[in-house]
Amino acid sequence: MSNGPIQEASVALPTNFRPPQLAVIVPSYNERGNIELLYEKVALALGDTAWEMIVVDDNSPDGTADVVNELSRVYANIRCVRRFGRRGLASACIEGMAVTAAPYVAVIDADHQHDETILPQMLAEALSGADLVVGSRFAEGGSAGDGLSEARLSGSNLANRLAGMIAGQAVSDPMSGFFLIRREAALEAAPKLASDGFKILIDLIVTSARMGKPLKIAEVPYTFRPRHAGESKMNPLIVIQYLGLWVSKMTGGALPPSFLLFGLVGGTGVVVHLATLWFFTSVLIQGEVVSQTTEFLISQIAATMIAMAWNFVLNNNLTYADRKLKGRRLITGFLSFCAICALGGIANISVANAIYQWDHQTFVAGLSGAIMSSVFNYAVTRAFTWK
Ligand code: GDD
Ligand code: MN
């Protein structure tokens, strides 16, 4: 074996096997009833093209991965990447793209909502020079069909308008989950993409542009279909994750995407803190068990502990849902979270104090302290607690 680039095969390949030109990535979570028919439909659509299907499954409880493995025993061009203890559509797509050598990758939902028959046309657009080809419901000739409810359609319109503000170029369906991209272009942006939520396409477009490599985009219209089997995984958290990405891009990346959610959780933590403080002081006063000073001290300690536990649980389940701590790591994570927040508290008080010394503006000083500690807590817990 030489050490130069590999030029040609030196072992015999099984008959009929050709290296794929196109990898079709299918993110899946509880899609057991959809995979086999999807494979068949894509196979029919792609005909003679050398292609492979990579299903990236987050260890679905319904056993989707087993179904994929059954298929792999029959067809050489399908395999399953199974992830444990992780969730997320965007990161699933990125990891799917990372495990193929095909020069072009397409992302398609498992539930048959996307029209696979346009895949050859999408590939043709890419072969004639587009970096990214978007399957679009809103381009001339496309339609959202019966695939979106009334509420989802208006939500989708709003999301599209927000996306338009950050996209930097015209895209009719920036929230599409159906697209084909040059693998190299996708992998260049990959390290900078947000791993949570559903917004991978808009993220790819904006991130590539910000890296000085704007994607040349083409669109192919199609009609969105109703889901075949199973249920949608869309939920309010995914909406907030999208808004987080939007805020991040609007601030030129100054605020990371998960900061919005971390901040919102912090806001609810303040409410929990004050409510607990009120509850404890009124209960303790009623009982007249201790002196007023001791009473406030005890209540404040209790309120701080409860608010920290509240923030930790919410951040673990929402902000960092894709890397949720479990078991023993839940305990060590909570301890590190508390320790970091205590340091954040010190930072808060010192900054507020310094500003107050300099200019006696209570509100400004207080706010600066609070901002200081939120940024500190965010950055440090991200690096240590949810690394
Ligand atoms: N691996 C993995 N992990 N896959 C996931 C996860 C996850 O946490 N969540 C969802 N998926 C997979 C689903 O199994 C499905 O194949 C695909 O991602 C889309 O999920 P749906 O639950 O069907 O999403 P939807 O129909 O509500 O949203 C679709 O349309 C939106 C625009 O209307 C998606 O294509 C979105 O990307 C798109 O923005
Ligand atoms: Mn769907």
Coordinates of C-alpha atoms in Angstrom, one line a residue, residues 3-386:
N3 CA 1.1 6.5 1.3
G4 CA -0.2 8.8 -1.5
P5 CA -3.8 9.5 -2.2
I6 CA -5.8 6.4 -3.0
Q7 CA -6.3 6.3 -6.8
E8 CA -7.9 3.1 -7.6
A9 CA -9.4 0.1 -5.9
S10 CA -6.9 -2.7 -5.2
V11 CA -9.4 -5.2 -4.0
A12 CA -12.4 -6.6 -5.8
L13 CA -15.7 -4.9 -5.0
P14 CA -18.9 -7.0 -4.7
T15 CA -20.7 -6.9 -8.0
N16 CA -23.1 -4.1 -8.4
F17 CA -21.5 -2.0 -5.7
R18 CA -20.6 1.5 -6.7
P19 CA -19.4 4.3 -4.3
P20 CA -22.3 6.6 -3.7
Q21 CA -22.6 9.9 -5.5
L22 CA -25.5 10.9 -3.3
A23 CA -26.1 10.1 0.4
V24 CA -29.7 10.5 1.5
I25 CA -29.7 11.4 5.2
V26 CA -32.8 10.5 7.2
P27 CA -33.0 11.8 10.8
S28 CA -35.3 9.6 12.7
Y29 CA -37.0 9.4 16.0
N30 CA -39.8 6.9 16.4
E31 CA -40.3 6.3 12.7
R32 CA -40.6 2.6 12.7
G33 CA -43.6 2.5 10.4
N34 CA -42.0 4.8 7.8
I35 CA -38.6 3.6 6.9
E36 CA -39.1 0.6 4.7
L37 CA -41.5 2.4 2.4
L38 CA -39.4 5.5 2.3
Y39 CA -36.4 3.4 1.2
E40 CA -38.5 1.9 -1.6
K41 CA -39.8 5.2 -2.7
V42 CA -36.3 6.8 -2.8
A43 CA -34.9 3.8 -4.6
L44 CA -37.6 4.1 -7.3
A45 CA -37.0 7.9 -7.6
L46 CA -33.2 7.6 -7.9
G47 CA -33.1 4.7 -10.2
D48 CA -29.6 4.3 -11.6
T49 CA -27.9 7.0 -9.5
A50 CA -25.3 5.5 -7.1
W51 CA -26.8 6.4 -3.8
E52 CA -27.0 5.3 -0.2
M53 CA -29.3 6.0 2.7
I54 CA -28.0 6.8 6.1
V55 CA -30.7 6.8 8.9
V56 CA -29.5 8.7 12.0
D57 CA -31.6 7.4 14.8
D58 CA -31.5 8.6 18.4
N59 CA -32.1 5.2 19.8
S60 CA -35.9 5.4 19.2
P61 CA -37.9 3.5 21.8
D62 CA -40.1 2.1 19.0
G63 CA -37.1 0.2 17.6
T64 CA -36.6 2.2 14.4
A65 CA -33.0 1.2 14.3
D66 CA -33.9 -2.5 14.3
V67 CA -36.0 -1.9 11.2
V68 CA -33.1 -0.1 9.5
N69 CA -30.8 -3.0 10.3
E70 CA -33.2 -5.5 8.9
L71 CA -33.2 -3.5 5.7
S72 CA -29.4 -3.4 5.7
R73 CA -29.3 -7.2 5.6
V74 CA -31.2 -7.0 2.3
Y75 CA -29.9 -3.8 0.7
A76 CA -26.2 -2.9 0.7
N77 CA -26.9 0.9 0.4
I78 CA -28.7 1.5 3.7
R79 CA -27.2 1.8 7.2
C80 CA -28.1 3.1 10.5
V81 CA -26.1 5.5 12.7
R82 CA -27.5 5.0 16.2
R83 CA -26.9 7.6 18.8
F84 CA -27.3 7.1 22.5
G85 CA -28.3 9.6 25.2
R86 CA -28.6 12.3 22.5
R87 CA -31.5 14.1 20.8
G88 CA -31.8 16.5 18.0
L89 CA -32.7 16.8 14.3
A90 CA -29.9 19.3 13.4
S91 CA -27.1 17.3 15.0
A92 CA -28.5 14.1 13.5
C93 CA -28.2 15.6 10.0
I94 CA -24.7 16.9 10.6
E95 CA -23.5 13.5 11.9
G96 CA -25.1 11.8 8.9
M97 CA -23.3 14.1 6.6
A98 CA -20.0 13.4 8.4
V99 CA -20.1 9.6 8.0
T100 CA -20.5 9.6 4.2
A101 CA -17.9 10.2 1.5
A102 CA -20.6 10.9 -1.2
P103 CA -19.9 14.3 -2.8
Y104 CA -23.6 15.3 -2.4
V105 CA -25.9 14.8 0.6
A106 CA -29.6 15.2 0.7
V107 CA -31.7 15.5 3.9
I108 CA -35.2 14.1 3.9
D109 CA -37.7 13.5 6.7
A110 CA -38.6 9.9 7.4
D111 CA -42.4 10.6 7.5
H112 CA -42.9 10.9 3.7
Q113 CA -43.9 14.6 3.9
H114 CA -41.2 15.4 1.4
D115 CA -41.6 14.5 -2.2
E116 CA -38.7 12.2 -3.0
T117 CA -39.5 12.2 -6.7
I118 CA -37.7 15.6 -7.1
L119 CA -34.4 14.2 -5.8
P120 CA -33.0 13.6 -9.3
Q121 CA -33.9 17.2 -10.3
M122 CA -32.2 18.4 -7.1
L123 CA -29.1 16.4 -7.9
A124 CA -29.1 17.8 -11.4
E125 CA -29.2 21.4 -10.1
A126 CA -26.3 20.7 -7.9
L127 CA -24.3 19.0 -10.7
S128 CA -24.9 22.1 -12.8
G129 CA -23.3 24.3 -10.1
A130 CA -25.6 25.0 -7.1
D131 CA -24.0 24.4 -3.7
L132 CA -27.4 24.0 -2.1
V133 CA -30.7 22.9 -3.6
V134 CA -33.8 23.6 -1.5
G135 CA -36.9 21.5 -1.9
S136 CA -39.4 24.4 -1.6
R137 CA -43.1 24.4 -0.7
F138 CA -43.3 28.1 -1.4
A139 CA -41.6 28.5 -4.7
E140 CA -43.6 28.9 -7.9
G141 CA -45.2 25.5 -8.5
G142 CA -44.8 24.2 -4.9
S143 CA -47.4 24.0 -2.2
A144 CA -47.7 23.3 1.5
G145 CA -50.6 21.1 0.5
D146 CA -52.4 19.4 3.3
G147 CA -49.1 18.9 5.2
L148 CA -49.5 21.9 7.5
S149 CA -52.3 22.7 9.8
E150 CA -53.8 26.3 9.9
A151 CA -51.8 27.1 13.0
R152 CA -48.6 25.6 11.7
L153 CA -49.0 27.5 8.4
S154 CA -49.1 30.9 10.1
G155 CA -46.3 29.9 12.4
S156 CA -44.3 28.9 9.3
N157 CA -45.0 32.2 7.7
L158 CA -43.7 34.1 10.7
A159 CA -40.6 31.9 10.9
N160 CA -40.0 32.5 7.2
R161 CA -40.2 36.3 7.7
L162 CA -37.8 36.1 10.6
A163 CA -35.5 33.9 8.5
G164 CA -35.6 36.4 5.6
M165 CA -34.1 39.0 8.0
I166 CA -31.0 36.9 8.6
A167 CA -30.7 34.9 5.4
G168 CA -29.0 37.7 3.4
Q169 CA -30.4 36.2 0.2
A170 CA -33.8 35.3 -1.2
V171 CA -34.9 31.8 -0.2
S172 CA -38.6 30.9 -0.5
D173 CA -38.6 28.1 2.1
P174 CA -35.8 28.7 4.6
M175 CA -37.4 26.4 7.1
S176 CA -37.5 23.5 4.8
G177 CA -36.2 20.2 6.1
F178 CA -35.7 18.9 2.6
F179 CA -32.5 20.0 0.8
L180 CA -29.5 18.7 -1.0
I181 CA -26.0 20.2 -0.5
R182 CA -22.5 19.7 -1.6
R183 CA -21.0 17.7 1.2
E184 CA -17.8 19.8 1.4
A185 CA -19.8 23.0 1.8
A186 CA -21.9 21.5 4.5
L187 CA -18.9 20.1 6.4
E188 CA -17.1 23.4 6.3
A189 CA -20.0 25.1 8.1
A190 CA -20.7 22.1 10.4
P191 CA -18.4 23.0 13.3
K192 CA -20.2 26.3 13.6
L193 CA -23.8 25.1 13.4
A194 CA -26.2 25.0 16.3
S195 CA -26.8 21.3 17.2
D196 CA -30.3 21.7 18.7
G197 CA -33.7 22.2 17.1
F198 CA -35.0 21.9 13.5
K199 CA -33.4 24.9 11.8
I200 CA -30.4 23.4 10.1
L201 CA -31.1 24.8 6.6
I202 CA -31.2 28.5 7.6
D203 CA -28.2 27.9 9.9
L204 CA -26.2 26.4 7.0
I205 CA -27.1 29.4 4.7
V206 CA -26.3 32.1 7.3
T207 CA -23.2 30.4 8.8
S208 CA -21.7 29.8 5.3
A209 CA -22.3 33.5 4.3
R210 CA -20.8 34.7 7.6
M211 CA -17.7 32.6 6.9
G212 CA -17.3 34.4 3.7
K213 CA -18.5 31.5 1.6
P214 CA -22.1 32.3 0.6
L215 CA -23.9 29.3 -0.9
K216 CA -25.1 29.4 -4.4
I217 CA -28.7 28.4 -3.9
A218 CA -31.2 26.7 -6.3
E219 CA -34.8 25.7 -5.5
V220 CA -37.0 22.9 -6.7
P221 CA -40.7 23.2 -5.9
Y222 CA -42.7 20.3 -4.5
T223 CA -46.0 19.7 -2.7
F224 CA -45.7 19.0 1.1
R225 CA -47.6 15.9 2.0
P226 CA -49.3 14.8 5.3
R227 CA -47.2 12.6 7.5
H228 CA -47.4 8.8 6.7
A229 CA -47.2 6.9 10.0
G230 CA -46.3 8.1 13.5
E231 CA -46.3 11.6 15.1
S232 CA -44.6 15.0 14.6
K233 CA -41.8 15.9 17.1
M234 CA -42.4 19.6 16.7
N235 CA -43.0 21.3 20.1
P236 CA -42.8 24.7 21.7
L237 CA -39.2 24.1 22.7
I238 CA -38.2 23.8 19.1
V239 CA -39.8 27.2 18.4
I240 CA -37.8 28.8 21.3
Q241 CA -34.6 27.2 19.9
Y242 CA -35.3 28.7 16.6
L243 CA -35.9 32.2 18.2
G244 CA -32.6 31.6 20.0
L245 CA -30.8 31.1 16.7
W246 CA -32.4 34.1 15.2
V247 CA -31.4 36.3 18.1
S248 CA -27.9 35.0 17.8
K249 CA -27.7 35.7 14.1
M250 CA -29.3 39.2 14.5
T251 CA -26.6 40.1 17.1
G252 CA -23.9 39.0 14.6
G253 CA -23.2 35.9 16.8
A254 CA -22.5 38.0 19.9
L255 CA -25.1 36.0 21.8
P256 CA -24.9 32.2 21.2
P257 CA -28.2 30.5 20.2
S258 CA -28.8 28.8 23.6
F259 CA -28.3 32.1 25.5
L260 CA -31.9 33.1 24.9
L261 CA -33.3 30.0 26.5
F262 CA -30.8 30.2 29.4
G263 CA -31.8 33.8 30.0
L264 CA -35.5 32.9 29.9
V265 CA -34.9 30.1 32.4
G266 CA -33.0 32.6 34.6
G267 CA -36.0 34.9 34.4
T268 CA -38.4 32.2 35.7
G269 CA -35.7 31.5 38.4
V270 CA -36.0 35.0 39.7
V271 CA -39.8 34.6 40.0
V272 CA -39.4 31.3 41.8
H273 CA -36.8 32.9 44.1
L274 CA -39.1 35.8 45.1
A275 CA -42.1 33.5 45.5
T276 CA -40.2 31.1 47.8
L277 CA -38.8 34.1 49.8
W278 CA -42.3 35.4 50.3
F279 CA -43.6 32.0 51.2
F280 CA -40.9 31.3 53.8
T281 CA -41.0 34.7 55.4
S282 CA -44.8 34.7 55.8
V283 CA -44.8 31.1 57.1
L284 CA -42.0 31.8 59.5
I285 CA -43.6 35.1 60.7
Q286 CA -46.8 33.3 61.3
G287 CA -45.1 30.7 63.5
E288 CA -43.0 33.4 65.2
V289 CA -40.3 30.8 65.6
V290 CA -37.2 32.9 65.1
S291 CA -36.1 36.5 65.1
Q292 CA -36.7 38.6 62.0
T293 CA -33.1 38.8 60.9
T294 CA -32.6 35.1 61.2
E295 CA -35.9 34.5 59.5
F296 CA -34.8 36.5 56.5
L297 CA -31.5 34.8 56.4
I298 CA -33.0 31.3 56.5
S299 CA -35.7 32.3 53.9
Q300 CA -33.1 33.8 51.6
I301 CA -30.9 30.7 51.7
A302 CA -33.9 28.4 51.1
A303 CA -35.1 30.6 48.2
T304 CA -31.6 30.6 46.6
M305 CA -31.3 26.8 46.9
I306 CA -34.8 26.2 45.4
A307 CA -34.3 28.7 42.6
M308 CA -30.9 27.1 41.7
A309 CA -32.5 23.6 41.7
W310 CA -35.3 25.0 39.5
N311 CA -32.9 26.6 37.1
F312 CA -30.7 23.5 36.9
V313 CA -33.7 21.2 36.2
L314 CA -35.1 23.5 33.5
N315 CA -31.7 24.1 31.8
N316 CA -31.0 20.4 31.8
N317 CA -34.4 19.5 30.2
L318 CA -34.8 22.5 27.9
T319 CA -31.6 24.5 27.2
Y320 CA -29.4 21.4 27.1
A321 CA -32.1 18.9 26.2
D322 CA -29.7 17.5 23.5
R323 CA -27.1 16.7 26.1
K324 CA -29.2 16.1 29.1
L325 CA -27.3 14.9 32.2
K326 CA -28.6 11.7 33.8
G327 CA -27.8 9.4 36.7
R328 CA -24.5 10.1 38.6
R329 CA -23.7 13.0 36.2
L330 CA -27.0 14.6 37.3
I331 CA -25.6 15.0 40.8
T332 CA -22.1 16.1 39.9
G333 CA -23.7 18.4 37.3
F334 CA -25.9 20.0 39.9
L335 CA -23.0 20.5 42.3
S336 CA -20.9 22.2 39.7
F337 CA -23.9 24.3 38.6
C338 CA -24.4 25.5 42.2
A339 CA -20.7 26.3 42.7
I340 CA -20.5 28.2 39.4
C341 CA -23.7 30.2 40.2
A342 CA -22.2 31.1 43.6
L343 CA -19.1 32.5 41.8
G344 CA -21.6 34.2 39.5
G345 CA -23.2 35.8 42.5
I346 CA -19.9 37.1 43.7
A347 CA -19.2 38.5 40.2
N348 CA -22.7 40.1 40.3
I349 CA -22.1 41.8 43.7
S350 CA -18.6 43.0 42.9
V351 CA -19.6 44.5 39.5
A352 CA -22.8 46.1 40.9
N353 CA -20.8 47.5 43.8
A354 CA -18.0 48.9 41.7
I355 CA -20.5 50.6 39.4
Y356 CA -22.5 52.0 42.3
Q357 CA -19.3 53.5 43.8
W358 CA -18.6 55.2 40.5
D359 CA -22.1 56.5 39.9
H360 CA -24.9 56.2 42.4
Q361 CA -27.4 54.7 40.0
T362 CA -29.0 51.8 41.9
F363 CA -30.9 50.5 38.8
V364 CA -27.9 50.7 36.4
A365 CA -25.6 49.1 39.0
G366 CA -28.1 46.3 39.8
L367 CA -28.8 45.5 36.2
S368 CA -25.1 45.5 35.3
G369 CA -24.4 43.0 38.1
A370 CA -27.3 40.8 36.9
I371 CA -26.1 40.8 33.3
M372 CA -22.5 40.1 34.5
S373 CA -23.6 37.1 36.5
S374 CA -25.9 35.7 33.7
V375 CA -23.1 35.9 31.2
F376 CA -20.7 34.4 33.6
N377 CA -23.1 31.6 34.6
Y378 CA -24.0 30.9 31.0
A379 CA -20.4 30.7 29.8
V380 CA -19.0 28.7 32.7
T381 CA -21.8 26.2 33.1
R382 CA -21.7 25.6 29.4
A383 CA -18.0 24.8 29.6
F384 CA -18.2 22.7 32.8
T385 CA -21.6 21.5 33.6
W386 CA -23.0 20.7 30.1

